[in-house]
């Protein structure tokens, strides 16, 4: 028969038996069935014990794993932020170096001619490739960076424009479109100013015409009448 002393004879044996049941290692055939056969009311104990122990341990294990993963994700995020910040500083420094190399006269402003000449420099080309900046069309690149269309780039404008240009082609195209839109808006403002000036000139001419008519109109009418009378007479 089933020897209960082997499984529950001492406190140590009882704890070991319950540990075996927690691992679900032959818990039903070797332990639970025999206990319930002798004491049927222990069936409720086994249900509660197994539910609490197995699911409780499972929840503890899962929570430990999740906490570890969250901590690892936080640590990895911080490392990524530090790495991105370091990379950003290096990129900004490289852009400043490009500006310094291109600014031949040291005026603090970069002209189109200076930029066109700088793009031919091997070091500038290497730095621009590292920054993923387009090298094929210096004129278009200059126009894309020169958002205000004043044909000169300050160091702040150059850094800001290069930072926006860096990356996928869509960003570069969008920045070029934005630059063209800014130039178009500026041209539209100039056109509106010209139209307003033309309108003012037309008003002046209308006023001058009215004054001439008021002053010389009666004389002209009288002359026409005399001419008509002489021709008719």
mmCIF file with all atom_site columns, C-alpha atoms in Angstrom:
data_model
loop_
_atom_site.group_PDB
_atom_site.id
_atom_site.type_symbol
_atom_site.label_atom_id
_atom_site.label_alt_id
_atom_site.label_comp_id
_atom_site.label_asym_id
_atom_site.label_entity_id
_atom_site.label_seq_id
_atom_site.pdbx_PDB_ins_code
_atom_site.Cartn_x
_atom_site.Cartn_y
_atom_site.Cartn_z
_atom_site.occupancy
_atom_site.B_iso_or_equiv
_atom_site.pdbx_formal_charge
_atom_site.auth_seq_id
_atom_site.auth_comp_id
_atom_site.auth_asym_id
_atom_site.auth_atom_id
_atom_site.pdbx_PDB_model_num
ATOM 1   C CA . UNK A 1 1   ? 0.000   0.000   0.000   1.00 0.00 ? 1   UNK A CA 1
ATOM 2   C CA . UNK A 1 2   ? 0.837   3.668   0.020   1.00 0.00 ? 2   UNK A CA 1
ATOM 3   C CA . UNK A 1 3   ? 3.218   4.624   2.843   1.00 0.00 ? 3   UNK A CA 1
ATOM 4   C CA . UNK A 1 4   ? 2.201   8.073   4.106   1.00 0.00 ? 4   UNK A CA 1
ATOM 5   C CA . UNK A 1 5   ? 5.253   8.121   6.397   1.00 0.00 ? 5   UNK A CA 1
ATOM 6   C CA . UNK A 1 6   ? 7.503   8.221   3.350   1.00 0.00 ? 6   UNK A CA 1
ATOM 7   C CA . UNK A 1 7   ? 5.876   11.450  2.127   1.00 0.00 ? 7   UNK A CA 1
ATOM 8   C CA . UNK A 1 8   ? 4.599   13.149  5.301   1.00 0.00 ? 8   UNK A CA 1
ATOM 9   C CA . UNK A 1 9   ? 6.438   11.396  8.140   1.00 0.00 ? 9   UNK A CA 1
ATOM 10  C CA . UNK A 1 10  ? 8.434   14.506  9.130   1.00 0.00 ? 10  UNK A CA 1
ATOM 11  C CA . UNK A 1 11  ? 8.310   18.237  8.468   1.00 0.00 ? 11  UNK A CA 1
ATOM 12  C CA . UNK A 1 12  ? 11.218  17.945  6.045   1.00 0.00 ? 12  UNK A CA 1
ATOM 13  C CA . UNK A 1 13  ? 9.557   15.101  4.134   1.00 0.00 ? 13  UNK A CA 1
ATOM 14  C CA . UNK A 1 14  ? 6.273   17.049  3.984   1.00 0.00 ? 14  UNK A CA 1
ATOM 15  C CA . UNK A 1 15  ? 8.037   20.111  2.595   1.00 0.00 ? 15  UNK A CA 1
ATOM 16  C CA . UNK A 1 16  ? 9.862   18.016  0.031   1.00 0.00 ? 16  UNK A CA 1
ATOM 17  C CA . UNK A 1 17  ? 6.588   16.339  -1.012  1.00 0.00 ? 17  UNK A CA 1
ATOM 18  C CA . UNK A 1 18  ? 4.855   19.697  -1.424  1.00 0.00 ? 18  UNK A CA 1
ATOM 19  C CA . UNK A 1 19  ? 7.820   20.942  -3.454  1.00 0.00 ? 19  UNK A CA 1
ATOM 20  C CA . UNK A 1 20  ? 7.465   17.894  -5.699  1.00 0.00 ? 20  UNK A CA 1
ATOM 21  C CA . UNK A 1 21  ? 3.770   18.675  -6.131  1.00 0.00 ? 21  UNK A CA 1
ATOM 22  C CA . UNK A 1 22  ? 4.586   22.307  -6.993  1.00 0.00 ? 22  UNK A CA 1
ATOM 23  C CA . UNK A 1 23  ? 6.747   21.062  -9.871  1.00 0.00 ? 23  UNK A CA 1
ATOM 24  C CA . UNK A 1 24  ? 3.832   18.830  -10.983 1.00 0.00 ? 24  UNK A CA 1
ATOM 25  C CA . UNK A 1 25  ? 6.163   15.795  -10.927 1.00 0.00 ? 25  UNK A CA 1
ATOM 26  C CA . UNK A 1 26  ? 3.778   12.794  -10.579 1.00 0.00 ? 26  UNK A CA 1
ATOM 27  C CA . UNK A 1 27  ? 1.874   14.806  -7.977  1.00 0.00 ? 27  UNK A CA 1
ATOM 28  C CA . UNK A 1 28  ? -1.476  13.181  -8.755  1.00 0.00 ? 28  UNK A CA 1
ATOM 29  C CA . UNK A 1 29  ? -0.586  9.491   -9.032  1.00 0.00 ? 29  UNK A CA 1
ATOM 30  C CA . UNK A 1 30  ? 1.944   9.353   -6.189  1.00 0.00 ? 30  UNK A CA 1
ATOM 31  C CA . UNK A 1 31  ? 0.597   11.856  -3.670  1.00 0.00 ? 31  UNK A CA 1
ATOM 32  C CA . UNK A 1 32  ? -2.727  13.606  -4.190  1.00 0.00 ? 32  UNK A CA 1
ATOM 33  C CA . UNK A 1 33  ? -4.853  10.571  -5.084  1.00 0.00 ? 33  UNK A CA 1
ATOM 34  C CA . UNK A 1 34  ? -3.674  8.645   -2.039  1.00 0.00 ? 34  UNK A CA 1
ATOM 35  C CA . UNK A 1 35  ? -4.235  11.590  0.304   1.00 0.00 ? 35  UNK A CA 1
ATOM 36  C CA . UNK A 1 36  ? -7.750  12.213  -1.074  1.00 0.00 ? 36  UNK A CA 1
ATOM 37  C CA . UNK A 1 37  ? -8.577  8.482   -0.843  1.00 0.00 ? 37  UNK A CA 1
ATOM 38  C CA . UNK A 1 38  ? -7.877  8.586   2.908   1.00 0.00 ? 38  UNK A CA 1
ATOM 39  C CA . UNK A 1 39  ? -9.108  12.147  3.571   1.00 0.00 ? 39  UNK A CA 1
ATOM 40  C CA . UNK A 1 40  ? -11.525 13.310  0.827   1.00 0.00 ? 40  UNK A CA 1
ATOM 41  C CA . UNK A 1 41  ? -11.797 16.850  2.194   1.00 0.00 ? 41  UNK A CA 1
ATOM 42  C CA . UNK A 1 42  ? -8.098  17.369  1.279   1.00 0.00 ? 42  UNK A CA 1
ATOM 43  C CA . UNK A 1 43  ? -9.208  17.687  -2.367  1.00 0.00 ? 43  UNK A CA 1
ATOM 44  C CA . UNK A 1 44  ? -9.953  21.372  -1.774  1.00 0.00 ? 44  UNK A CA 1
ATOM 45  C CA . UNK A 1 45  ? -6.518  21.846  -0.252  1.00 0.00 ? 45  UNK A CA 1
ATOM 46  C CA . UNK A 1 46  ? -4.796  20.412  -3.310  1.00 0.00 ? 46  UNK A CA 1
ATOM 47  C CA . UNK A 1 47  ? -6.782  22.614  -5.684  1.00 0.00 ? 47  UNK A CA 1
ATOM 48  C CA . UNK A 1 48  ? -6.013  25.791  -3.739  1.00 0.00 ? 48  UNK A CA 1
ATOM 49  C CA . UNK A 1 49  ? -2.378  24.798  -3.138  1.00 0.00 ? 49  UNK A CA 1
ATOM 50  C CA . UNK A 1 50  ? -1.640  23.995  -6.777  1.00 0.00 ? 50  UNK A CA 1
ATOM 51  C CA . UNK A 1 51  ? -3.384  27.098  -8.120  1.00 0.00 ? 51  UNK A CA 1
ATOM 52  C CA . UNK A 1 52  ? -1.588  29.429  -5.720  1.00 0.00 ? 52  UNK A CA 1
ATOM 53  C CA . UNK A 1 53  ? 1.799   27.758  -5.961  1.00 0.00 ? 53  UNK A CA 1
ATOM 54  C CA . UNK A 1 54  ? 2.039   27.147  -9.721  1.00 0.00 ? 54  UNK A CA 1
ATOM 55  C CA . UNK A 1 55  ? 0.441   30.402  -10.871 1.00 0.00 ? 55  UNK A CA 1
ATOM 56  C CA . UNK A 1 56  ? 2.108   32.369  -8.092  1.00 0.00 ? 56  UNK A CA 1
ATOM 57  C CA . UNK A 1 57  ? 5.554   31.097  -9.004  1.00 0.00 ? 57  UNK A CA 1
ATOM 58  C CA . UNK A 1 58  ? 4.800   31.625  -12.692 1.00 0.00 ? 58  UNK A CA 1
ATOM 59  C CA . UNK A 1 59  ? 3.787   35.229  -12.023 1.00 0.00 ? 59  UNK A CA 1
ATOM 60  C CA . UNK A 1 60  ? 6.921   35.821  -9.967  1.00 0.00 ? 60  UNK A CA 1
ATOM 61  C CA . UNK A 1 61  ? 9.130   34.393  -12.707 1.00 0.00 ? 61  UNK A CA 1
ATOM 62  C CA . UNK A 1 62  ? 7.356   36.409  -15.397 1.00 0.00 ? 62  UNK A CA 1
ATOM 63  C CA . UNK A 1 63  ? 7.520   39.609  -13.335 1.00 0.00 ? 63  UNK A CA 1
ATOM 64  C CA . UNK A 1 64  ? 11.242  39.120  -12.729 1.00 0.00 ? 64  UNK A CA 1
ATOM 65  C CA . UNK A 1 65  ? 11.841  38.566  -16.446 1.00 0.00 ? 65  UNK A CA 1
ATOM 66  C CA . UNK A 1 66  ? 9.718   41.588  -17.412 1.00 0.00 ? 66  UNK A CA 1
ATOM 67  C CA . UNK A 1 67  ? 11.448  43.802  -14.852 1.00 0.00 ? 67  UNK A CA 1
ATOM 68  C CA . UNK A 1 68  ? 14.829  42.683  -16.113 1.00 0.00 ? 68  UNK A CA 1
ATOM 69  C CA . UNK A 1 69  ? 13.799  43.395  -19.714 1.00 0.00 ? 69  UNK A CA 1
ATOM 70  C CA . UNK A 1 70  ? 12.459  46.849  -18.785 1.00 0.00 ? 70  UNK A CA 1
ATOM 71  C CA . UNK A 1 71  ? 15.672  47.702  -16.963 1.00 0.00 ? 71  UNK A CA 1
ATOM 72  C CA . UNK A 1 72  ? 17.696  46.459  -19.922 1.00 0.00 ? 72  UNK A CA 1
ATOM 73  C CA . UNK A 1 73  ? 15.548  48.523  -22.323 1.00 0.00 ? 73  UNK A CA 1
ATOM 74  C CA . UNK A 1 74  ? 15.993  51.638  -20.159 1.00 0.00 ? 74  UNK A CA 1
ATOM 75  C CA . UNK A 1 75  ? 19.724  51.130  -19.988 1.00 0.00 ? 75  UNK A CA 1
ATOM 76  C CA . UNK A 1 76  ? 19.896  50.520  -23.727 1.00 0.00 ? 76  UNK A CA 1
ATOM 77  C CA . UNK A 1 77  ? 17.820  53.659  -24.381 1.00 0.00 ? 77  UNK A CA 1
ATOM 78  C CA . UNK A 1 78  ? 20.197  55.748  -22.288 1.00 0.00 ? 78  UNK A CA 1
ATOM 79  C CA . UNK A 1 79  ? 23.180  54.290  -24.128 1.00 0.00 ? 79  UNK A CA 1
ATOM 80  C CA . UNK A 1 80  ? 21.511  55.037  -27.456 1.00 0.00 ? 80  UNK A CA 1
ATOM 81  C CA . UNK A 1 81  ? 20.778  58.620  -26.386 1.00 0.00 ? 81  UNK A CA 1
ATOM 82  C CA . UNK A 1 82  ? 24.388  59.133  -25.325 1.00 0.00 ? 82  UNK A CA 1
ATOM 83  C CA . UNK A 1 83  ? 25.605  57.619  -28.590 1.00 0.00 ? 83  UNK A CA 1
ATOM 84  C CA . UNK A 1 84  ? 23.218  59.746  -30.671 1.00 0.00 ? 84  UNK A CA 1
ATOM 85  C CA . UNK A 1 85  ? 24.217  62.896  -28.789 1.00 0.00 ? 85  UNK A CA 1
ATOM 86  C CA . UNK A 1 86  ? 27.893  62.109  -29.354 1.00 0.00 ? 86  UNK A CA 1
ATOM 87  C CA . UNK A 1 87  ? 27.203  61.434  -33.036 1.00 0.00 ? 87  UNK A CA 1
ATOM 88  C CA . UNK A 1 88  ? 25.245  64.686  -33.343 1.00 0.00 ? 88  UNK A CA 1
ATOM 89  C CA . UNK A 1 89  ? 28.090  66.693  -31.800 1.00 0.00 ? 89  UNK A CA 1
ATOM 90  C CA . UNK A 1 90  ? 30.574  65.081  -34.184 1.00 0.00 ? 90  UNK A CA 1
ATOM 91  C CA . UNK A 1 91  ? 28.335  65.872  -37.154 1.00 0.00 ? 91  UNK A CA 1
ATOM 92  C CA . UNK A 1 92  ? 27.907  69.506  -36.109 1.00 0.00 ? 92  UNK A CA 1
ATOM 93  C CA . UNK A 1 93  ? 31.662  69.825  -35.655 1.00 0.00 ? 93  UNK A CA 1
ATOM 94  C CA . UNK A 1 94  ? 32.223  68.328  -39.102 1.00 0.00 ? 94  UNK A CA 1
ATOM 95  C CA . UNK A 1 95  ? 29.731  70.801  -40.636 1.00 0.00 ? 95  UNK A CA 1
ATOM 96  C CA . UNK A 1 96  ? 31.563  73.679  -38.927 1.00 0.00 ? 96  UNK A CA 1
ATOM 97  C CA . UNK A 1 97  ? 34.847  72.388  -40.361 1.00 0.00 ? 97  UNK A CA 1
ATOM 98  C CA . UNK A 1 98  ? 33.321  72.338  -43.854 1.00 0.00 ? 98  UNK A CA 1
ATOM 99  C CA . UNK A 1 99  ? 32.199  75.943  -43.404 1.00 0.00 ? 99  UNK A CA 1
ATOM 100 C CA . UNK A 1 100 ? 35.634  77.039  -42.187 1.00 0.00 ? 100 UNK A CA 1
ATOM 101 C CA . UNK A 1 101 ? 37.347  75.359  -45.133 1.00 0.00 ? 101 UNK A CA 1
ATOM 102 C CA . UNK A 1 102 ? 34.893  76.855  -47.633 1.00 0.00 ? 102 UNK A CA 1
ATOM 103 C CA . UNK A 1 103 ? 35.017  80.390  -46.192 1.00 0.00 ? 103 UNK A CA 1
ATOM 104 C CA . UNK A 1 104 ? 38.227  81.460  -47.933 1.00 0.00 ? 104 UNK A CA 1
ATOM 105 C CA . UNK A 1 105 ? 38.033  85.154  -47.083 1.00 0.00 ? 105 UNK A CA 1
ATOM 106 C CA . UNK A 1 106 ? 37.074  84.536  -43.443 1.00 0.00 ? 106 UNK A CA 1
ATOM 107 C CA . UNK A 1 107 ? 34.075  86.880  -43.722 1.00 0.00 ? 107 UNK A CA 1
ATOM 108 C CA . UNK A 1 108 ? 31.781  84.589  -41.764 1.00 0.00 ? 108 UNK A CA 1
ATOM 109 C CA . UNK A 1 109 ? 29.473  84.256  -44.784 1.00 0.00 ? 109 UNK A CA 1
ATOM 110 C CA . UNK A 1 110 ? 29.680  81.621  -47.493 1.00 0.00 ? 110 UNK A CA 1
ATOM 111 C CA . UNK A 1 111 ? 29.042  82.745  -51.067 1.00 0.00 ? 111 UNK A CA 1
ATOM 112 C CA . UNK A 1 112 ? 27.910  80.533  -53.922 1.00 0.00 ? 112 UNK A CA 1
ATOM 113 C CA . UNK A 1 113 ? 31.338  80.745  -55.580 1.00 0.00 ? 113 UNK A CA 1
ATOM 114 C CA . UNK A 1 114 ? 33.116  79.791  -52.347 1.00 0.00 ? 114 UNK A CA 1
ATOM 115 C CA . UNK A 1 115 ? 30.800  76.831  -51.847 1.00 0.00 ? 115 UNK A CA 1
ATOM 116 C CA . UNK A 1 116 ? 31.205  75.696  -55.459 1.00 0.00 ? 116 UNK A CA 1
ATOM 117 C CA . UNK A 1 117 ? 34.984  75.800  -55.027 1.00 0.00 ? 117 UNK A CA 1
ATOM 118 C CA . UNK A 1 118 ? 34.850  74.060  -51.637 1.00 0.00 ? 118 UNK A CA 1
ATOM 119 C CA . UNK A 1 119 ? 32.937  71.085  -53.050 1.00 0.00 ? 119 UNK A CA 1
ATOM 120 C CA . UNK A 1 120 ? 36.003  70.328  -55.179 1.00 0.00 ? 120 UNK A CA 1
ATOM 121 C CA . UNK A 1 121 ? 38.133  70.000  -52.031 1.00 0.00 ? 121 UNK A CA 1
ATOM 122 C CA . UNK A 1 122 ? 38.939  66.356  -51.188 1.00 0.00 ? 122 UNK A CA 1
ATOM 123 C CA . UNK A 1 123 ? 38.518  66.838  -47.436 1.00 0.00 ? 123 UNK A CA 1
ATOM 124 C CA . UNK A 1 124 ? 35.171  68.583  -47.916 1.00 0.00 ? 124 UNK A CA 1
ATOM 125 C CA . UNK A 1 125 ? 34.025  65.775  -50.201 1.00 0.00 ? 125 UNK A CA 1
ATOM 126 C CA . UNK A 1 126 ? 35.019  63.174  -47.600 1.00 0.00 ? 126 UNK A CA 1
ATOM 127 C CA . UNK A 1 127 ? 33.196  65.021  -44.817 1.00 0.00 ? 127 UNK A CA 1
ATOM 128 C CA . UNK A 1 128 ? 30.087  65.481  -46.954 1.00 0.00 ? 128 UNK A CA 1
ATOM 129 C CA . UNK A 1 129 ? 30.052  61.774  -47.793 1.00 0.00 ? 129 UNK A CA 1
ATOM 130 C CA . UNK A 1 130 ? 30.336  60.972  -44.083 1.00 0.00 ? 130 UNK A CA 1
ATOM 131 C CA . UNK A 1 131 ? 27.343  63.248  -43.450 1.00 0.00 ? 131 UNK A CA 1
ATOM 132 C CA . UNK A 1 132 ? 25.392  61.711  -46.355 1.00 0.00 ? 132 UNK A CA 1
ATOM 133 C CA . UNK A 1 133 ? 25.151  65.088  -48.113 1.00 0.00 ? 133 UNK A CA 1
ATOM 134 C CA . UNK A 1 134 ? 24.670  65.134  -51.909 1.00 0.00 ? 134 UNK A CA 1
ATOM 135 C CA . UNK A 1 135 ? 27.754  66.004  -53.944 1.00 0.00 ? 135 UNK A CA 1
ATOM 136 C CA . UNK A 1 136 ? 26.404  65.716  -57.484 1.00 0.00 ? 136 UNK A CA 1
ATOM 137 C CA . UNK A 1 137 ? 24.899  69.218  -57.757 1.00 0.00 ? 137 UNK A CA 1
ATOM 138 C CA . UNK A 1 138 ? 26.568  71.960  -55.718 1.00 0.00 ? 138 UNK A CA 1
ATOM 139 C CA . UNK A 1 139 ? 24.248  74.653  -57.094 1.00 0.00 ? 139 UNK A CA 1
ATOM 140 C CA . UNK A 1 140 ? 21.120  72.807  -56.049 1.00 0.00 ? 140 UNK A CA 1
ATOM 141 C CA . UNK A 1 141 ? 22.613  71.986  -52.664 1.00 0.00 ? 141 UNK A CA 1
ATOM 142 C CA . UNK A 1 142 ? 23.458  75.650  -52.083 1.00 0.00 ? 142 UNK A CA 1
ATOM 143 C CA . UNK A 1 143 ? 19.923  76.719  -53.071 1.00 0.00 ? 143 UNK A CA 1
ATOM 144 C CA . UNK A 1 144 ? 18.436  74.074  -50.786 1.00 0.00 ? 144 UNK A CA 1
ATOM 145 C CA . UNK A 1 145 ? 20.462  75.346  -47.830 1.00 0.00 ? 145 UNK A CA 1
ATOM 146 C CA . UNK A 1 146 ? 19.921  79.025  -48.708 1.00 0.00 ? 146 UNK A CA 1
ATOM 147 C CA . UNK A 1 147 ? 16.310  79.227  -47.580 1.00 0.00 ? 147 UNK A CA 1
ATOM 148 C CA . UNK A 1 148 ? 16.066  83.036  -47.592 1.00 0.00 ? 148 UNK A CA 1
ATOM 149 C CA . UNK A 1 149 ? 17.562  83.318  -51.083 1.00 0.00 ? 149 UNK A CA 1
ATOM 150 C CA . UNK A 1 150 ? 20.074  86.058  -50.213 1.00 0.00 ? 150 UNK A CA 1
ATOM 151 C CA . UNK A 1 151 ? 22.899  84.154  -52.011 1.00 0.00 ? 151 UNK A CA 1
ATOM 152 C CA . UNK A 1 152 ? 25.027  84.098  -48.831 1.00 0.00 ? 152 UNK A CA 1
ATOM 153 C CA . UNK A 1 153 ? 25.097  81.523  -46.030 1.00 0.00 ? 153 UNK A CA 1
ATOM 154 C CA . UNK A 1 154 ? 25.880  82.361  -42.425 1.00 0.00 ? 154 UNK A CA 1
ATOM 155 C CA . UNK A 1 155 ? 27.396  79.621  -40.287 1.00 0.00 ? 155 UNK A CA 1
ATOM 156 C CA . UNK A 1 156 ? 24.100  79.164  -38.428 1.00 0.00 ? 156 UNK A CA 1
ATOM 157 C CA . UNK A 1 157 ? 22.137  78.916  -41.673 1.00 0.00 ? 157 UNK A CA 1
ATOM 158 C CA . UNK A 1 158 ? 24.711  76.488  -43.097 1.00 0.00 ? 158 UNK A CA 1
ATOM 159 C CA . UNK A 1 159 ? 24.628  74.200  -40.045 1.00 0.00 ? 159 UNK A CA 1
ATOM 160 C CA . UNK A 1 160 ? 20.828  74.233  -39.876 1.00 0.00 ? 160 UNK A CA 1
ATOM 161 C CA . UNK A 1 161 ? 20.471  73.519  -43.593 1.00 0.00 ? 161 UNK A CA 1
ATOM 162 C CA . UNK A 1 162 ? 23.033  70.692  -43.616 1.00 0.00 ? 162 UNK A CA 1
ATOM 163 C CA . UNK A 1 163 ? 21.430  69.117  -40.541 1.00 0.00 ? 163 UNK A CA 1
ATOM 164 C CA . UNK A 1 164 ? 18.075  69.066  -42.342 1.00 0.00 ? 164 UNK A CA 1
ATOM 165 C CA . UNK A 1 165 ? 19.596  67.764  -45.564 1.00 0.00 ? 165 UNK A CA 1
ATOM 166 C CA . UNK A 1 166 ? 21.330  64.885  -43.796 1.00 0.00 ? 166 UNK A CA 1
ATOM 167 C CA . UNK A 1 167 ? 19.325  61.691  -44.098 1.00 0.00 ? 167 UNK A CA 1
ATOM 168 C CA . UNK A 1 168 ? 16.975  60.083  -46.621 1.00 0.00 ? 168 UNK A CA 1
ATOM 169 C CA . UNK A 1 169 ? 16.360  61.567  -50.043 1.00 0.00 ? 169 UNK A CA 1
ATOM 170 C CA . UNK A 1 170 ? 12.806  62.569  -49.126 1.00 0.00 ? 170 UNK A CA 1
ATOM 171 C CA . UNK A 1 171 ? 14.108  65.044  -46.534 1.00 0.00 ? 171 UNK A CA 1
ATOM 172 C CA . UNK A 1 172 ? 16.494  66.543  -49.077 1.00 0.00 ? 172 UNK A CA 1
ATOM 173 C CA . UNK A 1 173 ? 13.749  66.893  -51.674 1.00 0.00 ? 173 UNK A CA 1
ATOM 174 C CA . UNK A 1 174 ? 11.400  68.438  -49.134 1.00 0.00 ? 174 UNK A CA 1
ATOM 175 C CA . UNK A 1 175 ? 14.041  70.944  -48.089 1.00 0.00 ? 175 UNK A CA 1
ATOM 176 C CA . UNK A 1 176 ? 14.696  71.842  -51.728 1.00 0.00 ? 176 UNK A CA 1
ATOM 177 C CA . UNK A 1 177 ? 10.972  72.358  -52.274 1.00 0.00 ? 177 UNK A CA 1
ATOM 178 C CA . UNK A 1 178 ? 10.826  74.487  -49.145 1.00 0.00 ? 178 UNK A CA 1
ATOM 179 C CA . UNK A 1 179 ? 13.735  76.614  -50.365 1.00 0.00 ? 179 UNK A CA 1
ATOM 180 C CA . UNK A 1 180 ? 12.074  77.070  -53.750 1.00 0.00 ? 180 UNK A CA 1
ATOM 181 C CA . UNK A 1 181 ? 8.791   77.951  -52.044 1.00 0.00 ? 181 UNK A CA 1
ATOM 182 C CA . UNK A 1 182 ? 10.544  80.576  -49.925 1.00 0.00 ? 182 UNK A CA 1
ATOM 183 C CA . UNK A 1 183 ? 12.152  82.091  -53.012 1.00 0.00 ? 183 UNK A CA 1
ATOM 184 C CA . UNK A 1 184 ? 8.797   82.034  -54.831 1.00 0.00 ? 184 UNK A CA 1
ATOM 185 C CA . UNK A 1 185 ? 7.126   83.779  -51.896 1.00 0.00 ? 185 UNK A CA 1
ATOM 186 C CA . UNK A 1 186 ? 9.845   86.435  -51.946 1.00 0.00 ? 186 UNK A CA 1
ATOM 187 C CA . UNK A 1 187 ? 9.362   86.941  -55.697 1.00 0.00 ? 187 UNK A CA 1
ATOM 188 C CA . UNK A 1 188 ? 5.611   87.218  -55.182 1.00 0.00 ? 188 UNK A CA 1
ATOM 189 C CA . UNK A 1 189 ? 6.166   89.926  -52.569 1.00 0.00 ? 189 UNK A CA 1
ATOM 190 C CA . UNK A 1 190 ? 8.373   91.809  -55.036 1.00 0.00 ? 190 UNK A CA 1
ATOM 191 C CA . UNK A 1 191 ? 5.716   91.445  -57.737 1.00 0.00 ? 191 UNK A CA 1
ATOM 192 C CA . UNK A 1 192 ? 3.022   92.752  -55.392 1.00 0.00 ? 192 UNK A CA 1
ATOM 193 C CA . UNK A 1 193 ? 5.180   95.772  -54.582 1.00 0.00 ? 193 UNK A CA 1
ATOM 194 C CA . UNK A 1 194 ? 5.620   96.430  -58.313 1.00 0.00 ? 194 UNK A CA 1
ATOM 195 C CA . UNK A 1 195 ? 1.872   96.146  -58.928 1.00 0.00 ? 195 UNK A CA 1
ATOM 196 C CA . UNK A 1 196 ? 1.137   98.548  -56.093 1.00 0.00 ? 196 UNK A CA 1
ATOM 197 C CA . UNK A 1 197 ? 3.670   101.016 -57.514 1.00 0.00 ? 197 UNK A CA 1
ATOM 198 C CA . UNK A 1 198 ? 2.076   100.684 -60.976 1.00 0.00 ? 198 UNK A CA 1
ATOM 199 C CA . UNK A 1 199 ? -1.359  101.273 -59.495 1.00 0.00 ? 199 UNK A CA 1
ATOM 200 C CA . UNK A 1 200 ? -0.143  104.419 -57.762 1.00 0.00 ? 200 UNK A CA 1
ATOM 201 C CA . UNK A 1 201 ? 1.365   105.635 -61.048 1.00 0.00 ? 201 UNK A CA 1
ATOM 202 C CA . UNK A 1 202 ? -1.930  105.017 -62.868 1.00 0.00 ? 202 UNK A CA 1
ATOM 203 C CA . UNK A 1 203 ? -3.787  107.025 -60.242 1.00 0.00 ? 203 UNK A CA 1
ATOM 204 C CA . UNK A 1 204 ? -1.332  109.895 -60.688 1.00 0.00 ? 204 UNK A CA 1
ATOM 205 C CA . UNK A 1 205 ? -1.789  109.770 -64.481 1.00 0.00 ? 205 UNK A CA 1
ATOM 206 C CA . UNK A 1 206 ? -5.595  109.737 -64.119 1.00 0.00 ? 206 UNK A CA 1
ATOM 207 C CA . UNK A 1 207 ? -5.467  112.744 -61.842 1.00 0.00 ? 207 UNK A CA 1
ATOM 208 C CA . UNK A 1 208 ? -3.140  114.564 -64.253 1.00 0.00 ? 208 UNK A CA 1
ATOM 209 C CA . UNK A 1 209 ? -5.453  113.768 -67.182 1.00 0.00 ? 209 UNK A CA 1
ATOM 210 C CA . UNK A 1 210 ? -8.462  115.112 -65.290 1.00 0.00 ? 210 UNK A CA 1
ATOM 211 C CA . UNK A 1 211 ? -6.626  118.340 -64.503 1.00 0.00 ? 211 UNK A CA 1
ATOM 212 C CA . UNK A 1 212 ? -5.631  118.776 -68.150 1.00 0.00 ? 212 UNK A CA 1
ATOM 213 C CA . UNK A 1 213 ? -9.216  118.216 -69.252 1.00 0.00 ? 213 UNK A CA 1
ATOM 214 C CA . UNK A 1 214 ? -10.520 120.676 -66.695 1.00 0.00 ? 214 UNK A CA 1
ATOM 215 C CA . UNK A 1 215 ? -8.031  123.341 -67.789 1.00 0.00 ? 215 UNK A CA 1
ATOM 216 C CA . UNK A 1 216 ? -7.961  122.919 -71.541 1.00 0.00 ? 216 UNK A CA 1
ATOM 217 C CA . UNK A 1 217 ? -11.261 121.164 -72.160 1.00 0.00 ? 217 UNK A CA 1
ATOM 218 C CA . UNK A 1 218 ? -13.392 124.293 -72.853 1.00 0.00 ? 218 UNK A CA 1
ATOM 219 C CA . UNK A 1 219 ? -10.783 125.720 -75.240 1.00 0.00 ? 219 UNK A CA 1
ATOM 220 C CA . UNK A 1 220 ? -10.630 122.468 -77.177 1.00 0.00 ? 220 UNK A CA 1
ATOM 221 C CA . UNK A 1 221 ? -14.436 122.324 -77.436 1.00 0.00 ? 221 UNK A CA 1
ATOM 222 C CA . UNK A 1 222 ? -14.590 125.960 -78.612 1.00 0.00 ? 222 UNK A CA 1
ATOM 223 C CA . UNK A 1 223 ? -11.924 125.346 -81.226 1.00 0.00 ? 223 UNK A CA 1
ATOM 224 C CA . UNK A 1 224 ? -13.799 122.331 -82.543 1.00 0.00 ? 224 UNK A CA 1
ATOM 225 C CA . UNK A 1 225 ? -16.998 124.384 -82.844 1.00 0.00 ? 225 UNK A CA 1
ATOM 226 C CA . UNK A 1 226 ? -15.243 127.182 -84.741 1.00 0.00 ? 226 UNK A CA 1
ATOM 227 C CA . UNK A 1 227 ? -13.621 124.721 -87.090 1.00 0.00 ? 227 UNK A CA 1
ATOM 228 C CA . UNK A 1 228 ? -16.960 123.032 -87.711 1.00 0.00 ? 228 UNK A CA 1
ATOM 229 C CA . UNK A 1 229 ? -18.673 126.414 -88.332 1.00 0.00 ? 229 UNK A CA 1
ATOM 230 C CA . UNK A 1 230 ? -16.018 127.550 -90.803 1.00 0.00 ? 230 UNK A CA 1
ATOM 231 C CA . UNK A 1 231 ? -16.149 124.271 -92.674 1.00 0.00 ? 231 UNK A CA 1
ATOM 232 C CA . UNK A 1 232 ? -19.949 124.392 -92.808 1.00 0.00 ? 232 UNK A CA 1
ATOM 233 C CA . UNK A 1 233 ? -20.144 128.073 -93.755 1.00 0.00 ? 233 UNK A CA 1
#
